[in-house]
XYZ file of C-alpha atoms in Angstrom:
683
model
C 91.077 79.662 80.957
C 87.695 80.614 82.314
C 86.144 78.475 85.006
C 83.031 77.181 83.228
C 81.690 75.726 86.478
C 81.704 79.052 88.288
C 78.286 80.422 89.233
C 77.949 83.968 90.628
C 75.883 84.543 93.760
C 73.290 86.528 91.789
C 72.471 84.687 88.583
C 72.781 86.606 85.242
C 69.054 86.336 84.569
C 68.080 87.880 87.930
C 66.935 91.509 87.798
C 67.849 93.455 90.912
C 68.472 97.092 91.891
C 72.118 97.917 91.215
C 73.281 101.273 89.791
C 70.951 103.452 91.861
C 71.326 107.052 92.991
C 71.536 106.121 96.677
C 74.294 103.569 95.968
C 76.319 106.139 94.010
C 75.868 108.806 96.711
C 76.813 106.457 99.564
C 79.807 105.176 97.618
C 80.926 108.729 96.860
C 80.702 109.640 100.555
C 82.873 106.660 101.521
C 85.267 107.508 98.701
C 85.646 111.019 100.094
C 86.248 109.761 103.658
C 88.745 107.045 102.799
C 90.394 109.192 100.133
C 91.086 111.885 102.732
C 92.361 109.269 105.190
C 94.674 107.824 102.525
C 96.099 111.282 101.760
C 97.030 111.640 105.424
C 98.531 108.154 105.698
C 100.510 108.383 102.443
C 101.935 111.811 103.318
C 103.017 110.542 106.726
C 104.380 107.131 105.836
C 104.566 106.766 102.079
C 102.404 103.643 102.450
C 98.741 102.759 101.946
C 96.492 99.756 102.349
C 93.315 98.998 100.472
C 90.110 100.430 101.928
C 87.876 98.080 99.940
C 87.244 95.639 102.785
C 86.240 98.225 105.427
C 84.048 100.001 102.863
C 82.353 96.700 102.065
C 81.807 96.051 105.784
C 80.340 99.539 106.330
C 78.178 99.194 103.198
C 76.636 96.025 104.567
C 76.074 97.456 108.029
C 74.673 100.852 107.065
C 73.269 100.079 103.639
C 71.128 97.100 104.555
C 70.036 98.480 107.921
C 69.167 102.075 107.037
C 68.850 102.249 103.244
C 67.463 98.780 102.399
C 70.117 98.219 99.732
C 70.515 95.002 97.746
C 73.766 93.061 97.514
C 74.393 94.536 94.043
C 73.816 98.066 95.372
C 76.250 97.325 98.199
C 78.754 96.215 95.581
C 78.304 99.538 93.744
C 78.831 101.394 97.057
C 82.089 99.519 97.609
C 83.168 99.974 93.976
C 82.513 103.729 93.970
C 84.183 104.236 97.344
C 87.355 102.299 96.574
C 88.313 104.732 93.800
C 88.998 107.413 96.409
C 91.776 105.675 98.299
C 93.589 104.427 95.177
C 93.607 107.844 93.471
C 94.675 109.500 96.730
C 97.662 107.164 96.921
C 98.738 107.997 93.369
C 98.356 111.740 93.968
C 100.327 111.801 97.220
C 103.118 109.541 95.968
C 104.002 111.892 93.121
C 102.457 115.361 92.894
C 104.118 116.805 96.057
C 107.278 116.424 93.967
C 106.385 119.789 92.373
C 107.480 121.375 95.677
C 110.978 119.885 95.487
C 111.991 120.513 91.863
C 114.966 122.700 90.888
C 112.983 125.777 89.866
C 111.078 127.288 92.836
C 108.409 128.376 90.326
C 107.546 124.678 89.818
C 105.826 124.802 93.226
C 103.141 126.916 91.537
C 101.906 123.745 89.820
C 101.112 122.331 93.265
C 97.788 124.127 93.188
C 94.284 122.776 93.629
C 93.206 122.849 89.979
C 96.345 121.113 88.689
C 96.034 118.416 91.381
C 92.325 118.020 90.587
C 92.941 117.735 86.832
C 95.740 115.186 87.119
C 93.811 113.153 89.705
C 90.711 112.957 87.484
C 92.689 112.208 84.314
C 94.817 109.536 86.011
C 91.800 107.918 87.675
C 89.795 107.864 84.446
C 92.790 106.476 82.520
C 93.195 103.605 84.994
C 89.536 102.634 84.634
C 89.503 103.081 80.840
C 92.478 100.793 80.290
C 90.954 98.093 82.507
C 87.819 97.752 80.343
C 89.428 95.554 77.652
C 91.413 93.613 80.284
C 88.455 92.425 82.375
C 87.631 89.310 80.391
C 91.232 88.135 80.100
C 92.252 88.776 83.724
C 89.058 88.492 85.778
C 86.997 85.949 83.850
C 89.402 83.730 81.921
C 91.909 83.506 84.783
C 89.413 83.237 87.619
C 91.068 80.078 88.882
C 94.658 81.350 88.646
C 94.467 85.013 89.719
C 92.901 85.173 93.207
C 92.702 88.995 93.538
C 92.764 88.669 97.358
C 90.995 91.911 98.318
C 88.439 91.489 95.540
C 87.686 87.930 96.615
C 87.479 89.015 100.255
C 85.083 91.854 99.414
C 82.916 89.492 97.418
C 82.860 87.098 100.365
C 82.054 89.978 102.749
C 79.097 91.056 100.616
C 77.772 87.501 100.334
C 78.246 86.829 104.063
C 76.477 90.109 104.861
C 73.591 89.082 102.644
C 73.416 85.869 104.639
C 73.366 87.772 107.956
C 77.020 87.883 109.045
C 77.789 89.767 112.278
C 81.532 90.285 111.802
C 81.202 94.040 111.064
C 81.232 94.648 114.820
C 84.924 93.723 114.974
C 85.901 96.307 112.349
C 83.913 99.005 114.172
C 85.538 97.955 117.459
C 88.936 98.541 115.854
C 87.803 101.890 114.488
C 86.546 103.013 117.908
C 89.733 101.808 119.615
C 91.831 103.785 117.116
C 89.754 106.926 117.659
C 90.168 106.732 121.446
C 93.906 106.111 121.082
C 94.225 109.040 118.633
C 92.476 111.395 121.079
C 94.913 110.395 123.836
C 97.876 110.789 121.483
C 97.073 113.716 119.190
C 94.781 115.885 121.347
C 95.601 115.180 125.003
C 99.206 114.099 124.237
C 99.116 111.507 127.007
C 100.827 109.171 124.527
C 104.037 110.457 122.940
C 103.890 110.321 119.144
C 107.522 109.312 118.472
C 109.398 107.962 121.511
C 113.065 107.421 120.703
C 116.511 106.592 122.058
C 119.729 107.767 120.371
C 123.361 107.184 121.213
C 125.588 110.246 121.281
C 127.987 111.170 118.490
C 130.806 110.891 121.049
C 129.943 107.245 121.743
C 133.027 105.407 120.484
C 131.288 102.052 120.155
C 128.101 102.942 118.275
C 127.776 106.686 117.486
C 124.509 108.346 116.408
C 122.457 105.133 116.253
C 118.776 105.885 116.757
C 115.810 103.651 117.484
C 112.378 105.272 117.342
C 108.768 104.482 116.587
C 105.758 106.520 115.505
C 103.436 104.386 117.589
C 100.070 104.969 115.914
C 97.124 102.597 115.378
C 97.328 102.791 111.587
C 100.935 101.560 111.497
C 100.188 98.575 113.716
C 97.135 97.788 111.565
C 99.150 98.016 108.357
C 101.747 95.625 109.762
C 99.123 93.060 110.753
C 97.463 93.204 107.326
C 100.645 92.839 105.256
C 101.971 90.133 107.567
C 105.369 89.248 109.082
C 107.224 88.545 105.840
C 106.707 91.891 104.091
C 106.859 93.927 107.325
C 110.085 92.094 108.231
C 111.674 92.985 104.898
C 110.520 96.598 105.326
C 112.092 96.980 108.765
C 115.243 95.204 107.548
C 115.837 98.107 105.169
C 115.497 100.489 108.111
C 117.895 98.424 110.235
C 120.514 98.579 107.466
C 120.118 102.354 107.174
C 119.864 103.372 110.837
C 121.994 100.745 112.594
C 124.620 100.028 109.918
C 125.202 102.835 107.435
C 124.432 105.862 109.643
C 126.735 104.846 112.563
C 129.458 103.978 110.027
C 129.213 107.343 108.234
C 128.990 109.144 111.584
C 132.390 107.640 112.403
C 134.064 108.249 109.022
C 132.614 111.473 107.567
C 133.466 114.872 109.130
C 130.546 117.082 110.126
C 131.562 119.832 107.665
C 131.397 117.372 104.757
C 127.912 116.244 105.825
C 126.829 119.876 106.102
C 128.202 120.601 102.622
C 126.134 117.764 101.188
C 123.016 119.109 102.927
C 123.678 122.536 101.396
C 123.937 120.929 97.944
C 120.598 119.164 98.414
C 118.852 122.253 99.788
C 118.360 121.025 103.365
C 120.711 123.695 104.754
C 121.008 127.315 103.566
C 124.815 127.510 103.833
C 127.641 126.445 106.129
C 127.515 129.718 108.083
C 123.790 129.498 108.887
C 122.662 127.448 111.917
C 119.671 125.119 111.856
C 118.472 123.062 108.919
C 118.134 119.297 108.937
C 119.966 117.872 111.946
C 120.210 121.358 113.530
C 123.679 122.428 112.322
C 125.877 124.509 114.647
C 128.414 126.413 112.471
C 130.380 127.688 115.483
C 130.999 124.235 116.972
C 130.914 122.429 113.582
C 128.500 119.819 114.944
C 124.920 118.633 114.545
C 122.428 118.256 117.348
C 121.077 115.192 115.506
C 123.748 113.478 113.407
C 121.466 110.597 112.467
C 118.922 112.918 110.804
C 121.670 114.867 109.035
C 123.247 111.719 107.574
C 119.854 110.287 106.669
C 118.958 113.298 104.523
C 122.474 113.831 103.170
C 123.222 110.278 102.029
C 120.721 107.573 102.982
C 117.792 108.867 100.915
C 119.879 109.020 97.738
C 121.250 105.522 98.313
C 117.737 104.241 98.982
C 116.471 106.023 95.855
C 118.858 103.876 93.821
C 117.632 100.778 95.646
C 113.988 101.658 94.937
C 114.716 102.362 91.252
C 116.615 99.091 90.800
C 113.982 97.150 92.741
C 111.277 98.587 90.505
C 113.110 97.615 87.327
C 113.797 94.115 88.634
C 110.109 93.692 89.501
C 109.196 94.782 85.965
C 111.678 92.376 84.369
C 110.132 89.530 86.333
C 106.661 90.418 85.037
C 107.549 90.711 81.315
C 106.095 87.240 80.497
C 102.937 88.233 82.379
C 102.718 91.529 80.490
C 102.993 89.802 77.114
C 100.390 87.199 78.091
C 98.015 89.892 79.356
C 98.235 91.926 76.147
C 97.627 88.808 74.059
C 94.646 87.917 76.208
C 93.268 91.435 75.909
C 93.490 91.371 72.103
C 91.872 87.930 72.016
C 89.076 89.142 74.284
C 88.328 92.059 71.974
C 88.209 89.691 68.990
C 85.877 87.365 70.875
C 83.600 90.276 71.743
C 83.500 91.478 68.135
C 82.553 87.981 67.067
C 79.480 87.871 69.314
C 76.330 87.911 67.185
C 72.954 89.230 68.148
C 71.693 92.153 70.114
C 72.650 93.484 73.542
C 69.802 91.497 75.061
C 71.475 88.211 74.042
C 74.635 89.045 76.018
C 74.333 87.869 79.655
C 74.002 90.726 82.114
C 77.199 89.700 83.912
C 79.208 89.988 80.657
C 78.175 93.477 79.567
C 81.160 95.843 79.527
C 81.444 99.368 78.229
C 82.323 99.409 74.535
C 85.943 99.406 73.370
C 84.977 102.603 71.551
C 84.728 104.277 74.960
C 88.365 103.354 75.583
C 89.519 104.752 72.233
C 87.481 107.969 72.393
C 88.337 108.515 76.055
C 92.082 108.110 75.403
C 92.022 110.570 72.499
C 90.016 113.047 74.560
C 92.535 112.823 77.401
C 95.431 113.641 75.045
C 93.561 116.607 73.542
C 92.537 118.014 76.933
C 96.095 117.703 78.250
C 97.338 119.657 75.236
C 94.998 122.610 75.722
C 94.369 122.925 79.475
C 96.382 125.893 80.803
C 96.847 124.563 84.353
C 99.169 121.781 83.168
C 102.918 122.353 82.629
C 104.250 122.834 79.099
C 105.538 125.653 76.945
C 103.642 124.718 73.802
C 100.796 122.559 72.523
C 103.349 120.287 70.860
C 105.085 119.606 74.165
C 101.794 118.872 75.864
C 100.682 116.569 73.045
C 103.874 114.524 73.443
C 103.282 114.331 77.183
C 99.687 113.202 76.577
C 100.814 110.476 74.164
C 103.429 109.252 76.645
C 100.766 109.108 79.341
C 98.453 106.932 77.200
C 101.302 104.638 76.036
C 102.824 104.169 79.484
C 99.309 103.960 80.935
C 98.279 101.034 78.722
C 101.512 99.270 79.628
C 101.526 99.760 83.393
C 97.779 99.342 83.905
C 98.241 95.826 82.547
C 101.232 95.271 84.832
C 99.421 96.634 87.864
C 96.246 94.638 87.245
C 98.147 91.391 86.859
C 100.362 91.939 89.890
C 97.490 92.778 92.260
C 95.744 89.636 91.065
C 98.537 87.672 92.708
C 99.664 89.723 95.713
C 96.849 92.207 96.365
C 96.525 95.973 96.027
C 98.207 96.709 99.365
C 101.450 95.226 98.025
C 101.181 96.735 94.536
C 104.649 98.170 93.669
C 103.276 101.280 91.973
C 106.313 103.218 93.192
C 108.542 101.008 91.095
C 106.310 101.475 88.057
C 106.283 105.230 88.599
C 110.051 105.354 88.939
C 110.430 103.340 85.758
C 108.008 105.705 83.983
C 109.772 108.791 85.299
C 113.240 107.585 84.364
C 112.058 106.425 80.937
C 110.352 109.775 80.340
C 113.458 111.729 81.391
C 115.687 109.666 79.122
C 113.280 110.225 76.197
C 113.330 113.954 76.932
C 117.129 113.945 76.861
C 117.085 111.991 73.577
C 115.049 114.777 71.910
C 117.166 117.507 73.485
C 114.903 118.419 76.398
C 117.142 118.787 79.434
C 117.265 121.165 82.362
C 114.893 122.311 85.055
C 112.209 123.636 82.672
C 111.254 120.059 81.703
C 111.147 118.616 85.235
C 107.437 119.445 85.778
C 106.553 117.797 82.442
C 108.304 114.583 83.468
C 106.555 114.642 86.844
C 103.156 115.007 85.131
C 103.780 111.783 83.186
C 104.998 109.948 86.287
C 102.147 111.288 88.402
C 99.381 110.318 86.008
C 100.817 106.823 85.514
C 101.094 106.378 89.270
C 97.447 107.404 89.728
C 96.332 105.236 86.790
C 98.268 102.176 88.002
C 96.930 102.554 91.543
C 93.351 102.966 90.331
C 93.709 100.065 87.894
C 94.765 97.804 90.751
C 91.739 98.823 92.811
C 89.479 98.573 89.751
C 90.658 95.004 89.169
C 89.752 94.035 92.727
C 86.329 95.671 92.351
C 85.616 93.831 89.102
C 86.630 90.575 90.799
C 84.152 91.262 93.617
C 81.489 91.986 91.026
C 82.283 88.774 89.150
C 81.836 86.761 92.366
C 78.558 88.373 93.453
C 77.106 88.573 89.927
C 77.285 92.314 89.199
C 76.965 94.017 85.827
C 80.506 95.083 84.740
C 79.254 98.107 82.803
C 77.512 99.450 85.905
C 80.678 98.980 87.943
C 82.767 100.770 85.310
C 80.374 103.714 85.294
C 80.443 103.803 89.102
C 84.245 103.856 89.022
C 84.238 106.901 86.732
C 81.894 108.698 89.145
C 83.974 107.682 92.164
C 87.182 108.863 90.495
C 85.782 112.306 89.722
C 83.999 112.922 93.052
C 86.853 111.724 95.240
C 89.396 113.754 93.235
C 87.534 116.937 94.199
C 88.053 116.253 97.911
C 91.518 114.678 97.601
C 92.860 117.942 96.184
C 91.227 119.924 98.992
C 92.673 117.574 101.644
C 96.180 117.776 100.186
C 96.094 121.567 100.141
C 94.599 121.737 103.645
C 97.300 119.501 105.140
C 99.952 121.471 103.266
C 99.054 124.625 105.210
C 101.279 124.889 108.329
C 99.437 125.066 111.654
C 100.398 127.474 114.434
C 102.373 124.686 116.128
C 104.286 123.957 112.920
C 105.087 127.631 112.397
C 106.400 127.869 115.973
C 108.810 125.057 115.121
C 110.090 126.760 111.989
C 107.842 125.162 109.346
C 106.803 127.880 106.912
C 105.407 127.841 103.400
C 104.527 124.141 103.041
C 103.843 121.522 105.708
C 104.352 118.827 103.067
C 108.043 118.027 102.962
C 108.498 118.826 106.665
C 108.862 116.292 109.480
C 105.065 116.384 109.918
C 104.273 115.227 106.379
C 107.590 114.123 104.841
C 105.982 112.816 101.600
C 108.881 110.398 101.025
C 107.694 109.119 97.664
C 107.115 112.598 96.214
C 110.564 113.710 97.347
C 112.082 110.652 95.694
C 110.333 111.358 92.373
C 111.578 114.958 92.391
C 115.126 113.848 93.212
C 115.197 111.460 90.257
C 113.730 113.981 87.798
C 116.139 116.719 88.900
C 119.180 114.487 88.851
C 118.591 112.941 85.428
C 117.497 116.072 83.539
C 120.285 118.230 85.006
C 122.975 115.520 84.592
C 123.686 116.184 88.265
C 122.443 113.055 89.992
C 124.845 111.773 92.671
C 125.302 108.528 90.790
C 127.883 107.211 93.278
C 125.198 107.039 95.990
C 122.498 105.840 93.595
C 124.709 103.016 92.297
C 125.429 101.865 95.842
C 121.663 101.576 96.256
C 121.360 99.695 92.956
C 123.823 97.047 94.116
C 122.102 96.766 97.488
C 118.951 95.844 95.533
C 120.910 93.305 93.481
C 122.342 91.845 96.698
C 118.853 91.437 98.138
C 117.611 89.710 94.987
C 120.577 87.323 95.050
C 119.577 86.479 98.628
C 116.057 85.667 97.453
C 114.513 88.806 98.996
C 112.174 91.120 97.093
C 114.319 94.221 96.842
C 111.507 96.740 96.342
C 110.020 96.204 99.812
C 113.515 96.321 101.325
C 114.266 99.538 99.422
C 111.117 101.279 100.664
C 112.117 100.296 104.211
C 115.578 101.788 103.727
C 114.098 105.003 102.348
C 111.527 105.517 105.110
C 112.526 106.484 108.663
C 112.876 103.574 111.087
C 110.189 105.271 113.181
C 107.731 104.322 110.424
C 108.795 100.758 109.662
C 109.391 99.594 113.262
C 105.755 99.890 114.466
C 104.640 98.337 111.174
C 106.950 95.413 111.876
C 105.495 95.026 115.369
C 102.024 94.660 113.831
C 103.407 92.081 111.390
C 105.146 90.234 114.232
C 101.840 89.928 116.108
C 100.324 88.378 112.979
C 103.338 86.052 112.706
C 102.965 84.854 116.312
C 99.274 84.089 115.781
C 100.016 82.237 112.527
C 102.762 80.220 114.248
C 100.463 79.219 117.103
C 97.782 78.098 114.653
C 100.307 76.099 112.665
C 101.579 74.473 115.867
C 98.010 73.446 116.735
C 97.516 72.210 113.154
C 94.761 74.779 112.536
C 94.444 75.623 108.840
C 92.321 78.508 107.601
C 91.065 79.034 104.081
C 91.919 82.263 102.240
C 88.370 83.491 102.910
C 88.608 82.720 106.639
C 92.000 84.450 106.809
C 90.837 87.628 105.059
C 87.625 87.800 107.107
C 89.228 86.783 110.398
C 88.656 88.955 113.453
C 92.301 90.002 113.548
C 92.214 91.304 109.991
C 88.918 93.110 110.543
C 90.151 94.719 113.784
C 93.387 95.738 112.009
C 91.499 97.353 109.123
C 89.487 99.230 111.745
C 92.747 100.448 113.324
C 93.995 101.670 109.948
C 90.747 103.375 108.982
C 90.114 104.843 112.449
C 93.659 106.091 112.984
C 93.913 107.667 109.542
C 90.465 109.298 109.653
C 91.142 110.613 113.175
C 94.426 112.057 111.914
C 92.605 113.964 109.181
C 89.899 115.267 111.538
C 92.415 116.396 114.172
C 94.566 118.065 111.496
C 91.481 119.948 110.314
C 90.652 121.068 113.871
C 94.235 122.258 114.317
C 93.952 124.226 111.073
C 91.045 126.374 112.280
C 91.990 129.416 114.332
C 88.941 128.971 116.576
C 89.812 125.434 117.694
C 93.634 125.665 117.778
C 93.751 127.377 121.223
C 91.392 124.736 122.651
C 93.630 121.922 121.420
C 96.634 123.709 122.876
C 94.906 123.997 126.272
C 94.136 120.258 126.269
C 97.789 119.340 125.674
C 99.053 117.455 128.761
C 102.562 116.730 127.474
C 104.361 119.431 129.463
C 102.858 118.306 132.759
C 103.599 114.638 132.112
C 107.201 115.335 131.091
C 107.637 117.496 134.189
C 106.373 114.689 136.425
C 107.813 111.634 134.681
C 110.791 113.013 132.787
C 111.277 112.397 129.070
C 112.240 108.769 129.678
C 109.151 108.067 131.778
C 106.906 109.871 129.293
C 108.243 107.687 126.467
C 107.853 104.505 128.539
C 104.210 105.441 129.210
C 103.663 105.740 125.459
C 105.290 102.359 124.829
C 102.994 100.830 127.475
C 99.910 102.158 125.647
C 101.228 100.816 122.338
C 101.876 97.445 123.973
C 98.286 97.450 125.279
C 97.012 98.016 121.741
C 99.244 95.206 120.484
C 97.960 92.868 123.211
C 94.365 93.728 122.281
C 95.069 92.991 118.615
C 96.739 89.706 119.586
C 93.811 88.568 121.737
C 91.270 89.435 119.039
C 93.416 87.915 116.287
C 93.494 84.554 118.104
C 89.701 84.352 118.091
C 87.832 82.554 115.335
C 84.601 83.729 113.732
């Protein structure tokens, strides 16, 4: 039920500048920046965190100081900008899958105009489907659905209006991350992935590998998501890299592993050296057994765990889904029953018409049927795909919006929803006789658009919650979200294609054609989506490995652990999840010390604490620096300069590889200590 005692910060009868040109432009700029940063982060790690809070902080700092914006204009800036990072996440999680489908010609769909079209359509769909849900989820359940990021952003905007000074902490984190990134990615004083691996000949523990991609963004992510989720993530990695890989390294002959890599396309043939794990056909050995086993077996097992975890998460939310649909229908009836003119409806209750939803959905289906850049052999095929997108979209937008209301957008299991969509689509295709590689791109289009829509719906929900708290006009926010979705999609496609182009350094290490899918940008989620589509539609999925993963997920659920987070940890390299866990452990230590001292913080104080703000600065600064440095490396004029600044060879010569890695760990520890000291402070 709605909280009748709730009063927004700006009363409904107050007239104030809101949907202005400067607010839209500033929001679009932030959407472009954070969208590009999210592309980089998602390609590297398969993970994202919400950018809403840092955008809100920047909006307050820059908007009020230099552009004299009102609190409602700042809310529009934050609303417009947040669309970029959510759409970027949906794009990167799915559309790189075109590169990994059975037919090499499917890679042709990984072009700028197809990415742009799907990004815009998915982003618009997510916003459209949220229009009828706002009253039931945001207003009527204000007291039961906290929408953590939305509430935090609302609090940030209100505190900024009152003269808060906490933005300095976020900018401190951003500056720290930039300096660290220069040392790591330009000067190479800090090794990017220090590691230690036991030899295959070790009879106690063969081919066990511990490593960490020690970047600011990973530590920041870990701090934000906290010790529980980061602990479950790294637990999946521990199972994969310290349990299954050493076991298989002991039991499975190298030739059998190589044969599996050939089947999956990671190795040309058994007579050709190289490939994943660096196969030596003469000696019948791998230079890196752990990498070979990871790609040959672990990723398929983890794919089954992710799929099962996604389905289990959906089963748990069925009551919520039913309640949300009922509430949405009731809200539409209530709105139709309102008498009088537009002027009699309070400003804070004015949404876009339900007709916009209906017309927009029909238009999406028609455009998908006739646009040539989308996969499909006939208009009929494309119409079916369009209908599936709208049906699945209405379903999973509701799921996504409800889930993020409880656990936040950063923890939104959109991968599970996408997997469920993809598998459901493939099974429907098989039911109507559509099987084989020709239909794989069609299935990926459905999965990709639903992923983008679900991600954007989650962010849209948080934005509408912020607007509800500060007293914004919903219709203005919805219009701003459409603008943000379209503008950010233009740059997201450009960023994806730019990062996909191999640099001179990548080419020297054997990366040709596409950088996405290589060790530089592994795109784990996109690879997973392609693996599922290929396996189901060709009846060639290695079900024995997938079913092992399914029962791992069931085991985790029986232990009371959320299997989806565990599954993502098993699928990602340990080098990704370990530094994330370290960030979460720092947060856990601080929380434990506060609990021991009987210090209790409200949700608002926790979200706006100095530790959280510094961590969001680390994430934003590290990711943005990664994009900028990647762009510099991509230009022929600057590449030689970056190469000349590289100090790695000299440091390795003087310190040895072990000393060079220890130096990197010391820098990472310094960053962790800084985060710990700042996190202990109170505002």
